[in-house]
C-alpha cells in the first residue's frame, strides 16, 4: 500500500514519509538525520572567520568596523547569553570615536548561533540590503562586525551611534532542516534595555528552501520606512506589506 504522505514530501523539508525497515526507519533516513544533526552542531560550535568576512566586504568597497563582546569563546557564548548582548568598553570607545552623526541605519552582522549561515550567506544578503538602503538614500554607518553577539546587541550599538534605526543580520539557531539560516532584527530609536517586544524580526532566510535575499530585503526596507514614519517598531508595528499593491495603495479600503 502506497503511503499517501510520500506525495507531500516535495512541499517540505520536514522528515515525513521516511518509510520503515521493521520497527525502525530505513538506514538512509537514519544517516540523513545523523548528518543533519552533525551539521547543526558544527554550525553552533565553529568560530567565525571575521577577518576574512571583513576583507570580502572591503573588496566590494564597504567600510567595516570589527567590534567585540565580552565573550571569550563559543562555550562561554552558549553559557552566558548576557555577555553577547553588550560591547566591551574598548569597542564602545571605538564606536564613539567615529563621531558619526545623522546616521539613519546602523547595520550590524554577527554569527550568532550559526557561523555557517553568516559564512555562506552573509555577503550576498548584505549586498542586497545595502543596495536597497542606498536607493532610498538612507545614511548608513560603517558596518559593525561582531563575533559572538546576541540580538540585543543592535540596541547597544545603535544607541552609541545615535542611529534612527538599528539592524542586525545574525545566524539563527540551526535545526535539522537548515543549519545555515539567517535572521534580521530591527529596532527603532535603539537603546539599551529594549526588549524583544520593541523589535521586528525577519527569519528563515536561506534560499532556495527558505526566504530569498530579495524578499527579506523588501520586507526590511518596508519595516524601516514604516518605523521611521510611525515612530516605533516591534509588536506595535503591524506588517501590512502584503496588503499593498506595487504602487503602495491598499488592497482593501
Short mmCIF file of C-alpha atoms in Angstrom, two decimals:
data_model
loop_
_atom_site.label_atom_id
_atom_site.label_comp_id
_atom_site.label_asym_id
_atom_site.label_seq_id
_atom_site.Cartn_x
_atom_site.Cartn_y
_atom_site.Cartn_z
CA UNK A 1 0.00 0.00 0.00
CA UNK A 2 1.40 3.38 -1.02
CA UNK A 3 1.94 5.88 1.79
CA UNK A 4 -0.21 8.95 0.93
CA UNK A 5 2.33 11.16 2.72
CA UNK A 6 5.00 10.46 0.10
CA UNK A 7 3.41 12.89 -2.36
CA UNK A 8 3.66 15.65 0.26
CA UNK A 9 7.43 15.34 0.70
CA UNK A 10 8.13 17.67 -2.20
CA UNK A 11 6.43 20.52 -0.32
CA UNK A 12 8.51 20.42 2.87
CA UNK A 13 11.95 19.75 4.31
CA UNK A 14 10.31 18.14 7.33
CA UNK A 15 11.04 14.47 7.88
CA UNK A 16 7.78 12.87 6.76
CA UNK A 17 7.08 9.63 4.86
CA UNK A 18 10.50 8.20 5.68
CA UNK A 19 9.35 4.62 5.34
CA UNK A 20 10.43 1.84 7.69
CA UNK A 21 12.66 -1.18 7.99
CA UNK A 22 11.00 -3.45 10.51
CA UNK A 23 10.38 -1.32 13.59
CA UNK A 24 12.93 1.33 12.60
CA UNK A 25 13.45 3.92 9.88
CA UNK A 26 15.49 2.89 6.83
CA UNK A 27 19.26 3.20 7.02
CA UNK A 28 19.39 6.10 4.55
CA UNK A 29 16.87 8.12 6.57
CA UNK A 30 18.86 7.46 9.74
CA UNK A 31 22.11 8.54 8.10
CA UNK A 32 20.45 11.71 6.76
CA UNK A 33 19.23 12.52 10.28
CA UNK A 34 22.68 11.98 11.78
CA UNK A 35 24.28 14.17 9.12
CA UNK A 36 21.79 16.99 9.71
CA UNK A 37 22.38 16.76 13.45
CA UNK A 38 26.16 16.93 12.96
CA UNK A 39 25.82 19.94 10.64
CA UNK A 40 23.67 21.74 13.21
CA UNK A 41 26.25 21.10 15.94
CA UNK A 42 29.06 22.31 13.70
CA UNK A 43 27.15 25.49 12.83
CA UNK A 44 26.94 26.37 16.52
CA UNK A 45 30.46 25.36 17.54
CA UNK A 46 32.54 26.62 14.63
CA UNK A 47 34.18 30.03 15.11
CA UNK A 48 33.54 32.80 12.59
CA UNK A 49 36.46 33.98 10.45
CA UNK A 50 35.55 37.61 10.95
CA UNK A 51 38.74 38.99 9.40
CA UNK A 52 38.11 37.14 6.14
CA UNK A 53 34.50 38.35 6.17
CA UNK A 54 35.63 41.95 6.67
CA UNK A 55 38.08 41.50 3.79
CA UNK A 56 35.29 40.38 1.47
CA UNK A 57 33.29 43.49 2.35
CA UNK A 58 36.31 45.75 1.80
CA UNK A 59 36.83 44.12 -1.60
CA UNK A 60 33.41 45.37 -2.68
CA UNK A 61 34.05 48.85 -1.28
CA UNK A 62 32.28 48.63 2.08
CA UNK A 63 33.65 50.22 5.25
CA UNK A 64 33.65 47.93 8.29
CA UNK A 65 34.41 48.10 11.97
CA UNK A 66 35.29 44.93 13.92
CA UNK A 67 33.98 45.09 17.49
CA UNK A 68 33.97 42.67 20.42
CA UNK A 69 31.65 41.43 23.13
CA UNK A 70 33.00 40.14 26.48
CA UNK A 71 32.56 36.55 25.21
CA UNK A 72 35.89 34.69 25.10
CA UNK A 73 34.84 31.51 23.24
CA UNK A 74 31.84 29.64 21.86
CA UNK A 75 31.34 27.65 25.04
CA UNK A 76 31.02 30.85 27.07
CA UNK A 77 28.74 32.30 24.40
CA UNK A 78 26.29 29.45 24.95
CA UNK A 79 26.55 29.55 28.74
CA UNK A 80 26.39 33.34 29.17
CA UNK A 81 23.93 34.88 26.70
CA UNK A 82 24.11 38.15 28.66
CA UNK A 83 27.74 38.58 27.57
CA UNK A 84 26.69 38.57 23.93
CA UNK A 85 24.25 41.45 24.39
CA UNK A 86 26.80 44.18 25.09
CA UNK A 87 30.08 45.51 23.73
CA UNK A 88 33.35 45.65 25.58
CA UNK A 89 34.25 49.13 26.82
CA UNK A 90 37.10 49.28 24.31
CA UNK A 91 34.68 48.63 21.43
CA UNK A 92 32.27 51.22 22.80
CA UNK A 93 35.07 53.80 22.77
CA UNK A 94 35.94 52.91 19.17
CA UNK A 95 32.33 53.48 18.18
CA UNK A 96 32.20 56.84 19.93
CA UNK A 97 35.42 57.89 18.23
CA UNK A 98 33.70 57.52 14.87
CA UNK A 99 31.82 60.70 15.77
CA UNK A 100 29.04 59.55 13.47
CA UNK A 101 26.18 61.99 13.07
CA UNK A 102 22.93 61.88 11.16
CA UNK A 103 23.00 58.09 10.87
CA UNK A 104 19.74 56.65 9.60
CA UNK A 105 20.66 52.97 9.78
CA UNK A 106 23.23 51.18 11.93
CA UNK A 107 23.96 47.84 10.25
CA UNK A 108 25.46 45.03 12.33
CA UNK A 109 26.47 41.47 11.46
CA UNK A 110 27.09 38.66 13.95
CA UNK A 111 27.48 34.91 13.62
CA UNK A 112 25.01 34.38 16.47
CA UNK A 113 24.14 30.70 16.75
CA UNK A 114 25.26 29.75 13.24
CA UNK A 115 28.66 30.72 11.92
CA UNK A 116 27.83 28.56 8.89
CA UNK A 117 24.92 30.83 7.95
CA UNK A 118 26.98 34.02 8.03
CA UNK A 119 29.89 32.44 6.17
CA UNK A 120 27.68 31.07 3.39
CA UNK A 121 25.02 33.74 3.05
CA UNK A 122 26.10 36.92 4.82
CA UNK A 123 27.81 38.74 1.95
CA UNK A 124 25.06 38.05 -0.58
CA UNK A 125 22.34 39.23 1.81
CA UNK A 126 24.29 42.34 2.80
CA UNK A 127 24.83 43.34 -0.81
CA UNK A 128 21.10 43.20 -1.45
CA UNK A 129 20.31 45.15 1.74
CA UNK A 130 22.92 47.84 1.09
CA UNK A 131 21.72 48.36 -2.47
CA UNK A 132 18.16 48.85 -1.23
CA UNK A 133 19.19 51.26 1.53
CA UNK A 134 21.23 53.39 -0.87
CA UNK A 135 18.50 53.54 -3.49
CA UNK A 136 16.35 55.08 -0.74
CA UNK A 137 19.22 57.40 0.24
CA UNK A 138 19.50 56.22 3.83
CA UNK A 139 22.70 57.30 5.59
CA UNK A 140 24.49 54.15 6.76
CA UNK A 141 27.18 53.86 9.42
CA UNK A 142 30.22 51.63 8.78
CA UNK A 143 29.12 48.01 9.06
CA UNK A 144 29.77 46.68 12.57
CA UNK A 145 31.06 43.10 12.60
CA UNK A 146 30.78 41.42 16.00
CA UNK A 147 31.58 37.78 16.70
CA UNK A 148 29.50 36.01 19.35
CA UNK A 149 26.75 38.60 19.52
CA UNK A 150 23.13 38.29 20.57
CA UNK A 151 20.13 40.10 19.10
CA UNK A 152 20.06 42.78 21.82
CA UNK A 153 23.45 43.98 20.62
CA UNK A 154 21.69 46.01 17.94
CA UNK A 155 20.31 48.34 20.62
CA UNK A 156 23.69 48.79 22.30
CA UNK A 157 25.46 49.67 19.04
CA UNK A 158 22.60 51.70 17.62
CA UNK A 159 22.33 53.84 20.74
CA UNK A 160 26.06 54.66 20.75
CA UNK A 161 25.87 55.69 17.09
CA UNK A 162 22.67 57.67 17.64
CA UNK A 163 21.05 55.87 14.71
CA UNK A 164 17.37 56.26 13.90
CA UNK A 165 17.11 52.53 13.22
CA UNK A 166 19.43 49.67 14.12
CA UNK A 167 19.50 46.42 12.12
CA UNK A 168 21.36 43.19 12.87
CA UNK A 169 21.91 40.29 10.48
CA UNK A 170 22.57 37.23 12.62
CA UNK A 171 22.96 33.47 12.31
CA UNK A 172 19.82 31.70 13.53
CA UNK A 173 19.70 28.65 15.78
CA UNK A 174 20.28 25.70 13.44
CA UNK A 175 17.80 22.88 13.19
CA UNK A 176 17.59 19.54 11.44
CA UNK A 177 16.09 21.13 8.32
CA UNK A 178 18.52 24.06 7.98
CA UNK A 179 21.85 24.79 9.64
CA UNK A 180 22.58 27.92 7.59
CA UNK A 181 19.60 30.21 8.10
CA UNK A 182 19.95 33.95 8.73
CA UNK A 183 17.65 36.28 10.63
CA UNK A 184 17.28 40.07 10.56
CA UNK A 185 16.17 42.12 13.56
CA UNK A 186 15.22 45.80 13.56
CA UNK A 187 14.87 48.32 16.37
CA UNK A 188 13.64 51.91 16.02
CA UNK A 189 15.28 54.53 18.28
CA UNK A 190 17.61 51.86 19.68
CA UNK A 191 18.57 51.99 23.34
CA UNK A 192 19.89 49.57 25.92
CA UNK A 193 17.10 47.90 27.84
CA UNK A 194 14.78 47.44 24.88
CA UNK A 195 13.03 44.08 24.83
CA UNK A 196 12.02 41.74 22.02
CA UNK A 197 8.60 43.41 22.03
CA UNK A 198 10.25 46.55 20.62
CA UNK A 199 11.95 44.72 17.76
CA UNK A 200 10.82 43.26 14.45
CA UNK A 201 12.18 40.00 13.07
CA UNK A 202 12.56 38.54 9.59
CA UNK A 203 13.65 34.91 9.84
CA UNK A 204 14.29 31.76 7.83
CA UNK A 205 16.50 33.44 5.21
CA UNK A 206 18.18 30.60 3.33
CA UNK A 207 17.26 30.37 -0.35
CA UNK A 208 16.13 28.40 -2.22
CA UNK A 209 14.27 26.48 0.51
CA UNK A 210 13.72 29.49 2.76
CA UNK A 211 13.12 33.21 2.25
CA UNK A 212 15.10 34.76 -0.60
CA UNK A 213 17.53 37.65 -0.08
CA UNK A 214 15.35 39.89 -2.25
CA UNK A 215 12.15 39.11 -0.32
CA UNK A 216 13.90 39.60 3.01
CA UNK A 217 15.32 42.94 1.86
CA UNK A 218 11.94 44.17 0.61
CA UNK A 219 10.41 43.31 3.97
CA UNK A 220 13.24 45.00 5.85
CA UNK A 221 13.03 48.20 3.81
CA UNK A 222 9.28 48.30 4.35
CA UNK A 223 9.71 47.92 8.12
CA UNK A 224 12.45 50.57 8.26
CA UNK A 225 10.35 53.09 6.36
CA UNK A 226 7.23 52.35 8.39
CA UNK A 227 9.07 52.50 11.73
CA UNK A 228 10.50 55.91 10.84
CA UNK A 229 7.14 57.16 9.57
CA UNK A 230 5.22 55.96 12.62
CA UNK A 231 7.90 56.45 15.25
CA UNK A 232 8.03 52.93 16.69
CA UNK A 233 8.94 49.31 15.96
CA UNK A 234 8.11 45.93 17.45
CA UNK A 235 4.72 44.39 18.11
CA UNK A 236 3.02 47.78 17.70
CA UNK A 237 4.26 47.97 14.11
CA UNK A 238 1.91 45.75 12.13
CA UNK A 239 3.22 44.20 8.94
CA UNK A 240 0.74 45.28 6.29
CA UNK A 241 3.11 44.93 3.37
CA UNK A 242 1.16 42.05 1.79
CA UNK A 243 -1.96 44.20 1.81
CA UNK A 244 -0.46 46.77 -0.56
CA UNK A 245 -0.31 46.89 -4.32
CA UNK A 246 3.00 47.56 -6.05
CA UNK A 247 2.24 51.29 -6.19
CA UNK A 248 1.58 51.37 -2.45
CA UNK A 249 -2.22 51.55 -2.50
CA UNK A 250 -4.12 49.35 -0.02
CA UNK A 251 -5.98 46.37 -1.45
CA UNK A 252 -8.89 46.99 0.92
CA UNK A 253 -10.06 50.44 1.96
#
